[in-house]
Amino acid sequence: MRTTQDAIRHLERISVYLEVKGENPFKINAFRKAANILEAAEHDFMDIEDFTEMKGIGKGTAAVLEEFRTTGTSTALSELEQEVPEGLIALLKIPGLGGKKLAKLHDVGVIDADSFAEKLEDGTVEAMPGFGKKTVEKYVKALETFETRPERLPYGVMRKIVSELEQTLTAFEGIIRFAVGGSFRRSEETCKDLDFILSTDQAEVVKGQLLELEQIDEIIAAGETKVSVVLKRDTNYIAVDFRLVDDAAFASTLHHFTGSKDHNVRMRQLAKERGESISEYGVETKDGLFQPQTEDELFARYDLPFIPPELRSGRHEFEQDLSRLITEKNIQADVHMHTTWSDGTLSVEELVDACAARGYSWMAITDHSQYMKFVNGLTIDRLRKQRVEIEAARKKHPDMTILCGVEMDILPDGSLDYEDEFLQEMDYVIASIHSKFDQTETEIMQRLENACRNPYVSLIAHPTGRIIGRREGYAVNVDRLIELAAETGTALEMNANPARFDLTAASLAKAKAAGVKIMINTDTHRPEMLEDMKLGVLHARKAYLEPTDVINTWTAQEARAFFDRKRLGVD
DNA sequence: GCCGTTTTCGGCCCGACTGTTTTCAGTCG
């Protein structure tokens, strides 16, 4: 059985190999586009009868896909692999080194980083047409840190840098307005770099200040409209592009550099159909240049509603009804939070106060269970004692429904941390894995299945266990977990912590299609983490979730009815 | 590689920056 993801990876691999061969960029793009089409397709790749019926996939790609479907590989890729050394592919990551130049380097015997270093040193590269002294110096420097710096940084890391830079820019002289664009504005899980759009009528003044920023490790470019630097913060190297534009072009430029690339392509096609042309400076029309004051104006010109940044993937945002999507206003509760009883920093009372201040109508206290000794997990006895405090908080906040909950560990042997006899005393039970991440998929799935099949378990929290940029998570088969959740009436979590962000948007969409209910939770341990709810909602929107899909947009009564259906075995 | 009645060939989204050139190719977003 081959999955859609396998097919997508296969096509992407072909396009990378073609790139390193220095092939026609449009041919390279055709495979990449086909991969995107498969990803956005309604049907599973194994169920598609005729690939050529999909717009953007022609005879060539269809043949590759057919062959891949039956054999698990394709002649096209095998031939490329024969032709192009594997080690060459990684060199694409070096800035200033693209397919054309790599193909030339391959001709003189470069096959990987080591042979590249040799040819740089012995003068071969510098003597080649199109290469020069400066280029060689740049490559030598890049090779020093080659594959030692992570290519993308987690959103949570970028967030700190962004707010620092925003403060700095606010104090700058000569800036009219500024905003961050790029993958950060689209709230992607990870970002390769940061894009700031600055409007100014004193570009030279602003440029001068930018080049004086603290902790610049490297200046990549310093042109009239673009200043590009690498900043060093702690142990991280962050590439930041600053675009300097006239204020009249601000909205267009912001839209352009918010992307995604595929979104922009679609927008430009729309423009082209009307004989217009969109650039970062505005729209070239029959009556001259139209410069929208806001992004709304730009979208409105093509009869589109404002498309929020997090949806600009270039895949579904032009067809879907965006007005029905979940928003932060729909959220009525946070139902995965820790207090000082285990490893949180807020007391029960403080946490309830904070949730009330956010306007929630219900919530759940869910400290760790007894297995988690190192975070002071709660024994049965302590959970019962905690209820006294929760009871006091209920008196203080009569309008707030507070569920006595627990985040219960699924133990390495697959059993649960408490017996059912005790669990039935709890209002609400989360199950999650915090141990033995190195188990096989079979073992992990057995643990998750046991949890799903327990009538008192209402939610599986952070279902993949990943910490973005630090660890992969355990060997979960998400498709199977979604099946189990659907079958047992168990909800799955969208963990709003930017270090976790699981499930991914793609998995959330699958869960929705399978009828699985989602809970968006902050997993709060410190007060500021309550704010992450908005990030969780943005990710849910990427999967086009609506309030009906998300339990914590419901009332407490509706949610309890959902939990009870599983507890009482009612269908 | 994909597409299409103004097309089966010649486009394919657009523009800036750098370095190597001597008017432009390659890379990048």
Coordinates of C-alpha atoms (C1' of nucleotides) in Angstrom, one line a residue:
Chain A
M1 CA 0.0 0.0 0.0
R2 CA 1.4 3.3 -1.1
T3 CA 0.2 6.5 0.4
T4 CA -0.5 9.9 -1.2
Q5 CA 2.4 11.3 0.9
D6 CA 4.8 8.7 -0.7
A7 CA 3.6 9.7 -4.2
I8 CA 4.1 13.4 -3.3
R9 CA 7.6 12.7 -2.0
H10 CA 8.4 10.8 -5.2
L11 CA 7.4 13.7 -7.4
E12 CA 9.3 16.2 -5.3
R13 CA 12.4 14.0 -5.5
I14 CA 12.2 14.0 -9.2
S15 CA 11.9 17.8 -9.3
V16 CA 14.9 18.2 -7.1
Y17 CA 17.0 15.9 -9.2
L18 CA 15.9 17.8 -12.4
E19 CA 16.9 21.0 -10.6
V20 CA 20.4 19.8 -9.9
K21 CA 20.7 18.7 -13.5
G22 CA 20.1 22.4 -14.5
E23 CA 16.9 21.4 -16.3
N24 CA 14.3 23.8 -17.7
P25 CA 12.7 25.5 -14.6
F26 CA 9.2 25.0 -15.9
K27 CA 9.7 21.3 -16.2
I28 CA 11.0 21.2 -12.7
N29 CA 8.0 23.2 -11.6
A30 CA 5.6 20.9 -13.4
F31 CA 6.5 18.0 -11.1
R32 CA 6.3 20.2 -8.0
K33 CA 2.9 21.5 -9.1
A34 CA 1.7 17.9 -9.7
A35 CA 2.8 17.1 -6.1
N36 CA 0.7 20.1 -4.8
I37 CA -2.3 18.9 -6.9
L38 CA -2.1 15.5 -5.3
E39 CA -1.9 17.0 -1.9
A40 CA -4.9 19.2 -2.4
A41 CA -6.9 16.4 -4.1
E42 CA -10.1 15.2 -2.6
H43 CA -9.3 11.5 -3.3
D44 CA -6.6 9.3 -2.0
F45 CA -3.8 8.8 -4.6
M46 CA -4.5 5.0 -4.7
D47 CA -8.2 5.7 -5.6
I48 CA -7.6 8.1 -8.6
E49 CA -8.5 6.4 -11.8
D50 CA -7.0 8.7 -14.4
F51 CA -4.4 11.2 -13.3
T52 CA -4.5 13.1 -16.6
E53 CA -8.0 14.3 -15.7
M54 CA -6.5 16.4 -13.0
K55 CA -5.6 19.8 -14.4
G56 CA -1.9 20.3 -14.3
I57 CA -1.0 16.6 -14.6
G58 CA -0.4 15.5 -18.2
K59 CA 0.8 12.3 -19.9
G60 CA 4.4 12.4 -18.5
T61 CA 3.6 12.8 -14.8
A62 CA 0.6 10.5 -15.1
A63 CA 2.9 7.7 -16.4
V64 CA 5.3 8.3 -13.5
L65 CA 2.5 8.1 -11.1
E66 CA 1.0 4.9 -12.6
E67 CA 4.4 3.2 -12.5
F68 CA 4.9 4.4 -9.0
R69 CA 1.6 3.1 -7.9
T70 CA 2.2 -0.4 -9.2
T71 CA 6.0 -0.8 -8.5
G72 CA 6.7 1.7 -5.8
T73 CA 9.3 3.4 -8.0
S74 CA 9.6 4.9 -11.4
T75 CA 12.1 4.7 -14.3
A76 CA 12.2 8.5 -14.4
L77 CA 13.5 8.7 -10.9
S78 CA 15.9 5.7 -11.1
E79 CA 17.5 7.1 -14.2
L80 CA 17.9 10.5 -12.5
E81 CA 19.5 8.7 -9.5
Q82 CA 21.9 7.0 -11.9
E83 CA 22.9 10.3 -13.4
V84 CA 23.0 12.6 -10.5
P85 CA 25.1 11.8 -7.4
E86 CA 23.1 11.9 -4.1
G87 CA 25.7 14.1 -2.5
L88 CA 25.0 16.9 -5.0
I89 CA 21.4 17.3 -3.9
A90 CA 22.4 18.5 -0.4
L91 CA 24.5 21.3 -2.0
L92 CA 21.3 23.0 -3.2
K93 CA 21.0 24.3 0.3
I94 CA 24.1 26.5 -0.1
P95 CA 22.9 30.1 -0.7
G96 CA 23.8 31.3 -4.2
L97 CA 24.0 27.8 -5.6
G98 CA 21.2 26.7 -7.8
G99 CA 20.6 24.1 -10.4
K100 CA 22.4 25.8 -13.3
K101 CA 25.6 26.3 -11.3
L102 CA 25.4 22.8 -9.7
A103 CA 25.2 21.2 -13.1
K104 CA 28.3 23.0 -14.2
L105 CA 30.1 21.9 -11.1
H106 CA 29.0 18.3 -11.6
D107 CA 30.7 18.5 -15.1
V108 CA 34.1 19.2 -13.4
G109 CA 33.7 16.4 -11.0
V110 CA 31.9 17.8 -8.0
I111 CA 29.7 15.1 -6.4
D112 CA 29.3 16.1 -2.8
A113 CA 30.5 18.6 -0.1
D114 CA 34.0 17.1 0.1
S115 CA 34.7 17.1 -3.6
F116 CA 33.2 20.6 -3.8
A117 CA 35.6 21.8 -1.1
E118 CA 38.5 20.4 -3.0
K119 CA 37.6 22.1 -6.3
L120 CA 37.1 25.3 -4.5
E121 CA 40.6 25.1 -2.9
D122 CA 42.5 24.0 -6.0
G123 CA 41.2 26.9 -8.1
T124 CA 39.1 24.9 -10.5
V125 CA 35.8 26.7 -9.6
E126 CA 37.2 30.2 -9.7
A127 CA 38.5 29.6 -13.3
M128 CA 35.1 28.5 -14.5
P129 CA 32.9 31.1 -16.4
G130 CA 30.2 32.5 -14.3
F131 CA 32.1 31.9 -11.1
G132 CA 34.5 34.4 -9.6
K133 CA 36.6 35.2 -6.6
K134 CA 33.7 36.5 -4.4
T135 CA 31.5 33.6 -5.3
V136 CA 34.2 31.1 -4.3
E137 CA 34.8 33.0 -1.0
K138 CA 31.1 32.8 -0.3
Y139 CA 30.9 29.1 -1.0
V140 CA 33.9 28.4 1.2
K141 CA 32.3 30.2 4.1
A142 CA 29.0 28.4 3.6
L143 CA 30.7 25.0 3.6
E144 CA 32.1 25.8 7.0
T145 CA 28.6 25.8 8.6
F146 CA 27.2 23.4 6.0
E147 CA 24.4 21.2 7.6
T148 CA 25.3 22.4 11.1
R149 CA 22.6 25.1 11.2
P150 CA 18.9 24.0 11.1
E151 CA 17.3 25.1 7.9
R152 CA 14.0 26.2 9.5
L153 CA 13.3 27.4 13.1
P154 CA 10.1 26.7 15.0
Y155 CA 7.4 29.3 15.1
G156 CA 7.9 29.7 18.9
V157 CA 11.6 30.7 18.5
M158 CA 10.7 33.1 15.7
R159 CA 8.0 34.7 17.7
K160 CA 10.5 36.0 20.3
I161 CA 12.7 37.5 17.6
V162 CA 9.8 39.1 15.8
S163 CA 8.5 40.9 18.9
E164 CA 12.1 42.1 19.6
L165 CA 12.5 43.4 16.1
E166 CA 9.0 45.0 16.2
Q167 CA 10.1 47.0 19.3
T168 CA 13.3 48.0 17.6
L169 CA 11.6 49.1 14.4
T170 CA 9.1 51.2 16.3
A171 CA 11.9 53.3 17.6
F172 CA 13.4 53.8 14.1
E173 CA 13.5 57.1 12.4
G174 CA 11.9 57.4 8.9
I175 CA 9.5 54.4 9.0
I176 CA 5.9 55.2 8.1
R177 CA 4.5 51.7 8.8
F178 CA 5.9 48.2 9.0
A179 CA 4.6 44.6 9.2
V180 CA 6.0 41.1 9.2
G181 CA 5.1 38.9 6.2
G182 CA 6.3 35.5 5.0
S183 CA 5.7 32.1 6.6
F184 CA 5.6 33.8 10.0
R185 CA 2.6 35.8 9.1
R186 CA 1.0 32.7 7.7
S187 CA 1.6 31.0 11.1
E188 CA 3.5 28.1 9.7
E189 CA 5.0 25.5 12.0
T190 CA 8.5 26.5 11.1
C191 CA 10.0 29.5 9.3
K192 CA 13.1 29.6 7.1
D193 CA 13.5 33.4 7.5
L194 CA 11.6 36.5 8.5
D195 CA 10.3 39.1 6.0
F196 CA 9.7 42.6 7.2
I197 CA 7.9 45.2 5.0
L198 CA 8.8 48.8 5.8
S199 CA 7.3 51.8 4.1
T200 CA 9.4 55.0 4.1
D201 CA 10.2 58.1 2.1
Q202 CA 13.7 58.0 3.6
A203 CA 15.0 54.7 2.4
E204 CA 18.7 55.6 2.9
V205 CA 18.1 56.6 6.5
V206 CA 16.2 53.4 7.3
K207 CA 18.7 51.3 5.5
G208 CA 21.5 52.8 7.6
Q209 CA 19.8 52.0 10.8
L210 CA 19.1 48.4 9.7
L211 CA 22.7 47.8 9.0
E212 CA 23.5 48.9 12.5
L213 CA 21.1 46.4 14.1
E214 CA 22.6 44.5 17.0
Q215 CA 24.0 41.1 16.5
I216 CA 24.3 41.1 12.8
D217 CA 26.3 38.0 11.9
E218 CA 26.3 38.6 8.2
I219 CA 25.0 41.1 5.6
I220 CA 23.7 39.1 2.6
A221 CA 22.4 42.0 0.5
A222 CA 22.1 45.8 1.0
G223 CA 20.2 47.2 -2.0
E224 CA 17.9 50.1 -2.5
T225 CA 14.7 48.2 -1.8
K226 CA 16.1 45.2 0.1
V227 CA 18.3 44.7 3.1
S228 CA 19.0 41.1 3.9
V229 CA 20.9 40.1 7.1
V230 CA 21.6 37.1 9.3
L231 CA 21.1 37.8 13.0
K232 CA 22.6 35.7 15.7
R233 CA 20.3 35.3 18.8
D234 CA 21.5 32.9 21.5
T235 CA 22.5 29.8 19.5
N236 CA 20.2 30.6 16.5
Y237 CA 21.1 32.2 13.2
I238 CA 18.0 33.9 11.7
A239 CA 17.9 35.3 8.2
V240 CA 15.9 38.5 8.0
D241 CA 14.8 40.3 4.9
F242 CA 13.7 43.9 5.1
R243 CA 11.8 45.4 2.1
L244 CA 11.8 49.1 1.8
V245 CA 9.0 50.5 -0.2
D246 CA 6.9 53.7 -0.8
D247 CA 3.9 53.8 1.4
A248 CA 1.6 53.6 -1.6
A249 CA 3.1 50.2 -2.4
F250 CA 2.9 48.9 1.2
A251 CA -0.3 46.7 0.9
S252 CA 0.8 45.2 -2.4
T253 CA 4.3 44.5 -1.1
L254 CA 2.9 43.0 2.2
H255 CA 0.6 40.7 0.2
H256 CA 3.4 39.7 -2.1
F257 CA 5.9 38.8 0.6
T258 CA 3.2 37.1 2.7
G259 CA 2.8 34.5 0.0
S260 CA 2.6 31.7 -0.2
K261 CA 4.3 31.4 -3.5
D262 CA 1.4 29.2 -4.8
H263 CA -1.1 31.8 -3.5
N264 CA 0.6 34.5 -5.4
V265 CA 0.7 32.4 -8.5
R266 CA -3.1 32.0 -8.3
M267 CA -3.7 35.7 -7.7
R268 CA -1.6 36.6 -10.7
Q269 CA -3.4 34.1 -12.9
L270 CA -6.7 35.8 -11.8
A271 CA -5.2 39.2 -12.7
K272 CA -3.9 37.9 -16.0
E273 CA -7.4 36.6 -17.0
R274 CA -8.5 40.2 -16.8
G275 CA -5.6 41.5 -18.8
E276 CA -3.9 42.9 -15.6
S277 CA -0.7 42.1 -14.0
I278 CA 0.1 42.0 -10.2
S279 CA 3.5 42.8 -8.9
E280 CA 4.7 43.7 -5.5
Y281 CA 4.2 47.4 -6.4
G282 CA 0.6 47.1 -7.3
V283 CA -1.7 46.1 -10.2
E284 CA -0.8 47.1 -13.7
T285 CA -4.2 47.9 -15.3
K286 CA -5.4 49.4 -18.6
D287 CA -5.8 52.7 -16.7
G288 CA -2.4 52.6 -15.2
L289 CA -1.0 51.4 -11.9
F290 CA -3.6 50.6 -9.2
Q291 CA -2.1 50.6 -5.7
P292 CA -4.5 49.2 -3.1
Q293 CA -4.4 50.9 0.3
T294 CA -5.1 47.6 2.1
E295 CA -5.0 43.9 1.2
D296 CA -8.8 44.0 1.3
E297 CA -8.8 46.3 -1.7
L298 CA -6.6 44.0 -3.6
F299 CA -8.7 40.9 -2.9
A300 CA -11.9 42.9 -3.6
R301 CA -10.6 43.8 -7.1
Y302 CA -10.8 40.1 -7.9
D303 CA -14.2 39.6 -6.2
L304 CA -12.5 37.8 -3.3
P305 CA -13.2 38.2 0.4
F306 CA -10.2 39.1 2.5
I307 CA -8.2 35.8 2.6
P308 CA -6.5 35.7 6.0
P309 CA -2.7 34.9 5.9
E310 CA -2.9 31.5 7.6
L311 CA -5.1 30.3 4.7
R312 CA -2.9 31.5 1.8
S313 CA -1.5 28.1 0.8
G314 CA -2.6 28.4 -2.8
R315 CA -4.7 25.3 -2.5
H316 CA -8.3 25.7 -1.2
E317 CA -8.6 29.4 -0.2
F318 CA -10.1 30.5 -3.5
E319 CA -12.9 28.0 -3.5
Q320 CA -13.9 27.5 0.2
D321 CA -16.5 29.5 2.1
L322 CA -14.2 31.2 4.6
S323 CA -17.0 32.8 6.6
R324 CA -17.9 29.6 8.4
L325 CA -14.4 28.9 9.8
I326 CA -13.7 28.8 13.5
T327 CA -12.4 32.0 15.1
E328 CA -10.9 32.7 18.5
K329 CA -14.3 34.3 19.5
N330 CA -15.9 30.9 19.2
I331 CA -13.7 29.4 21.9
Q332 CA -15.6 29.0 25.2
A333 CA -13.1 26.8 27.1
D334 CA -9.6 25.7 27.5
V335 CA -9.6 22.0 28.6
H336 CA -5.9 21.1 29.1
M337 CA -4.1 23.1 31.7
H338 CA -1.8 22.5 34.7
T339 CA -1.6 24.1 38.1
T340 CA 0.9 24.1 41.0
W341 CA -0.5 20.7 42.0
S342 CA 1.7 19.3 39.4
D343 CA 4.1 21.3 37.2
G344 CA 2.1 24.5 36.5
T345 CA 3.0 27.9 38.0
L346 CA -0.6 29.1 38.7
S347 CA -2.7 27.9 41.6
V348 CA -6.2 26.5 40.9
E349 CA -7.7 29.8 41.9
E350 CA -5.3 31.9 39.8
L351 CA -5.9 29.7 36.8
V352 CA -9.7 29.9 37.1
D353 CA -9.4 33.7 37.5
A354 CA -7.3 33.9 34.4
C355 CA -9.8 31.8 32.4
A356 CA -12.7 33.9 33.6
A357 CA -10.8 37.0 32.6
R358 CA -10.5 35.6 29.1
G359 CA -14.3 35.3 29.0
Y360 CA -14.5 31.5 29.0
S361 CA -17.7 29.9 30.2
W362 CA -16.2 26.5 31.1
M363 CA -12.7 25.0 31.6
A364 CA -11.0 21.9 32.9
I365 CA -8.2 21.5 35.5
T366 CA -6.0 18.7 34.2
D367 CA -2.8 18.1 36.1
H368 CA -0.5 15.2 35.5
S369 CA -1.2 11.7 36.9
Q370 CA 0.8 9.7 39.4
Y371 CA 3.1 8.0 36.9
M372 CA 4.7 11.4 36.2
K373 CA 6.5 11.5 39.5
F374 CA 9.2 14.0 38.4
V375 CA 6.5 16.7 37.7
N376 CA 4.6 15.9 41.0
G377 CA 1.9 13.9 39.3
L378 CA -1.2 13.4 41.4
T379 CA -2.1 10.2 43.3
I380 CA -5.8 9.4 43.7
D381 CA -5.6 10.8 47.2
R382 CA -4.3 14.1 46.0
L383 CA -6.8 14.4 43.1
R384 CA -9.6 14.0 45.7
K385 CA -8.0 16.7 47.8
Q386 CA -7.7 19.0 44.8
R387 CA -11.4 18.9 44.4
V388 CA -11.8 20.9 47.6
E389 CA -9.9 23.8 46.0
I390 CA -11.9 23.4 42.7
E391 CA -15.1 23.5 44.8
A392 CA -14.0 26.8 46.3
A393 CA -13.2 28.2 42.9
R394 CA -16.7 27.2 41.7
K395 CA -18.2 29.2 44.5
K396 CA -16.1 32.3 43.6
H397 CA -17.1 31.9 39.9
P398 CA -20.7 30.6 39.8
D399 CA -21.0 31.3 36.1
M400 CA -18.0 29.2 35.2
T401 CA -18.3 25.5 34.8
I402 CA -15.1 23.9 36.1
L403 CA -14.4 20.3 35.2
C404 CA -12.3 18.2 37.6
G405 CA -10.0 16.6 35.1
V406 CA -6.7 14.9 34.8
E407 CA -4.1 14.3 32.1
M408 CA -3.6 10.6 32.7
D409 CA -0.5 8.8 31.4
I410 CA -0.8 5.9 29.1
L411 CA 1.9 3.6 30.6
P412 CA 4.6 1.9 28.6
D413 CA 2.8 -1.5 28.9
G414 CA -0.3 0.0 27.5
S415 CA -2.3 0.1 30.7
L416 CA -3.7 3.4 32.1
D417 CA -2.5 5.2 35.2
Y418 CA -5.8 4.7 37.1
E419 CA -8.5 2.0 37.3
D420 CA -11.9 2.7 35.8
E421 CA -13.4 2.5 39.2
F422 CA -11.6 5.7 40.1
L423 CA -11.8 7.4 36.7
Q424 CA -15.6 7.4 36.9
E425 CA -15.2 9.9 39.8
M426 CA -13.6 12.4 37.4
D427 CA -15.6 14.8 35.2
Y428 CA -13.2 14.5 32.4
V429 CA -10.1 12.5 31.5
I430 CA -7.3 13.2 29.0
A431 CA -4.9 10.4 28.1
S432 CA -1.4 11.0 26.7
I433 CA 2.0 9.4 26.3
H434 CA 5.0 10.9 28.0
S435 CA 7.3 7.8 28.2
K436 CA 9.0 5.2 26.1
F437 CA 9.0 7.2 22.9
D438 CA 11.3 4.6 21.2
Q439 CA 8.7 1.9 21.1
T440 CA 7.7 0.3 17.8
E441 CA 4.6 1.6 15.9
T442 CA 2.8 -1.6 17.0
E443 CA 3.5 -0.9 20.6
I444 CA 2.7 2.8 20.5
M445 CA -0.6 2.1 18.6
Q446 CA -1.6 -0.6 21.1
R447 CA -1.1 2.0 23.9
L448 CA -3.2 4.6 22.0
E449 CA -5.9 2.0 21.1
N450 CA -6.2 1.0 24.8
A451 CA -6.7 4.6 25.7
C452 CA -9.3 5.2 23.0
R453 CA -11.2 2.1 24.0
N454 CA -11.5 3.3 27.7
P455 CA -14.9 4.8 28.2
Y456 CA -13.7 7.5 30.5
V457 CA -11.0 8.8 28.2
S458 CA -12.5 11.8 26.3
L459 CA -9.4 13.2 24.6
I460 CA -6.0 12.0 23.4
A461 CA -3.7 15.0 24.0
H462 CA -0.7 16.0 21.8
P463 CA -1.2 12.9 19.7
T464 CA 2.2 12.8 18.0
G465 CA 4.5 13.7 21.0
R466 CA 6.7 15.8 18.7
I467 CA 8.6 18.9 19.9
I468 CA 9.3 20.8 16.7
G469 CA 13.0 21.1 16.0
R470 CA 13.9 19.0 19.0
R471 CA 12.3 15.6 18.7
E472 CA 10.3 13.7 16.1
G473 CA 7.7 12.2 18.5
Y474 CA 6.7 8.6 18.7
A475 CA 5.8 6.1 16.0
V476 CA 2.2 7.0 15.8
N477 CA 0.1 6.0 12.8
V478 CA -2.1 9.1 12.6
D479 CA -4.5 7.6 10.0
R480 CA -5.1 4.6 12.3
L481 CA -5.5 6.8 15.3
I482 CA -8.1 8.9 13.5
E483 CA -10.0 5.6 12.7
L484 CA -9.9 4.6 16.4
A485 CA -11.0 8.0 17.5
A486 CA -13.9 8.0 15.1
E487 CA -14.9 4.4 16.1
T488 CA -14.7 5.1 19.9
G489 CA -16.0 8.7 20.1
T490 CA -12.7 10.0 21.4
A491 CA -11.6 13.5 20.6
L492 CA -8.2 14.4 19.4
E493 CA -6.2 17.4 20.4
M494 CA -4.9 20.4 18.5
N495 CA -2.2 21.4 20.9
A496 CA -1.8 25.2 20.6
N497 CA 1.7 25.2 22.0
P498 CA 3.9 26.4 19.1
A499 CA 6.6 23.9 20.1
R500 CA 4.0 21.1 19.5
F501 CA 1.3 22.2 17.1
D502 CA 0.0 18.7 16.8
L503 CA -2.1 17.5 15.1
T504 CA -0.8 19.1 11.9
A505 CA -3.3 20.9 9.6
A506 CA -3.2 18.0 7.2
S507 CA -4.1 15.5 9.9
L508 CA -6.8 17.8 11.3
A509 CA -8.4 17.8 7.9
K510 CA -8.4 14.0 7.8
A511 CA -9.9 13.9 11.3
K512 CA -12.7 16.3 10.3
A513 CA -13.4 14.2 7.2
A514 CA -13.7 11.1 9.4
G515 CA -16.1 12.9 11.8
V516 CA -13.6 13.0 14.7
K517 CA -14.1 15.9 17.1
I518 CA -11.2 18.2 18.0
M519 CA -10.3 20.1 21.1
I520 CA -7.9 23.1 20.8
N521 CA -5.9 23.3 24.0
T522 CA -3.0 25.4 25.2
D523 CA -1.6 22.8 27.6
T524 CA -0.9 25.8 29.8
H525 CA 1.8 25.6 32.5
R526 CA 2.5 29.3 32.8
P527 CA 0.0 32.2 32.5
E528 CA 1.3 33.6 29.2
M529 CA 0.6 30.2 27.6
L530 CA -3.1 30.9 27.7
E531 CA -2.5 33.3 24.9
D532 CA -1.5 30.4 22.6
M533 CA -5.1 29.6 22.1
K534 CA -5.2 32.0 19.1
L535 CA -2.3 30.1 17.5
G536 CA -4.2 26.8 17.9
V537 CA -7.3 28.4 16.3
L538 CA -5.2 29.6 13.3
H539 CA -3.9 26.1 12.8
A540 CA -7.4 24.7 13.0
R541 CA -8.4 27.2 10.3
K542 CA -5.7 25.8 8.0
A543 CA -7.7 22.6 8.1
Y544 CA -11.0 24.5 7.5
L545 CA -12.4 23.4 10.9
E546 CA -15.7 25.0 11.8
P547 CA -17.1 25.5 15.4
T548 CA -19.1 22.3 15.1
D549 CA -15.9 20.3 14.7
V550 CA -14.3 21.8 17.8
I551 CA -15.7 20.8 21.2
N552 CA -14.4 23.7 23.2
T553 CA -16.5 26.1 21.1
W554 CA -19.5 24.2 22.5
T555 CA -21.3 24.9 25.8
A556 CA -20.2 22.9 28.8
Q557 CA -23.6 21.0 28.6
E558 CA -23.0 20.0 25.0
A559 CA -19.5 18.9 25.8
R560 CA -20.6 16.8 28.7
A561 CA -23.2 15.2 26.6
F562 CA -20.5 14.2 24.2
F563 CA -18.4 12.7 27.0
D564 CA -21.4 10.9 28.4
R565 CA -22.2 9.2 25.1
K566 CA -18.9 7.4 25.3
R567 CA -19.0 6.8 29.0
L568 CA -22.5 5.3 28.9
G569 CA -22.0 3.5 25.7
V570 CA -24.9 5.3 24.0
D571 CA -24.6 5.8 20.2
Chain B
dG1 C1' 6.4 18.8 -18.3
dC2 C1' 1.7 21.2 -19.2
dC3 C1' -1.5 23.8 -21.8
dG4 C1' -4.5 25.5 -25.6
dT5 C1' -9.2 28.2 -30.6
dT6 C1' -5.5 34.2 -31.4
dT7 C1' -1.9 28.3 -30.3
dT8 C1' 0.5 21.5 -31.3
dC9 C1' 4.7 25.8 -30.5
dG10 C1' 6.0 28.9 -27.3
dG11 C1' 4.8 30.5 -23.6
dC12 C1' 4.7 29.4 -18.5
dC13 C1' 4.2 35.1 -12.2
dC14 C1' 7.2 39.0 -11.4
dG15 C1' 11.1 41.7 -9.9
dA16 C1' 15.5 42.7 -7.1
dC17 C1' 20.2 41.8 -6.0
dT18 C1' 24.8 40.0 -6.8
dG19 C1' 28.6 39.0 -9.3
dT20 C1' 30.4 38.6 -13.4
dT21 C1' 29.8 40.8 -17.2
dT22 C1' 30.4 44.7 -20.8
dT23 C1' 24.5 43.8 -21.3
dC24 C1' 23.3 39.7 -18.4
dA25 C1' 22.8 35.0 -16.0
dG26 C1' 21.8 32.9 -11.9
dT27 C1' 19.5 32.8 -7.6
dC28 C1' 16.0 33.9 -4.6
dG29 C1' 11.6 34.8 -2.7

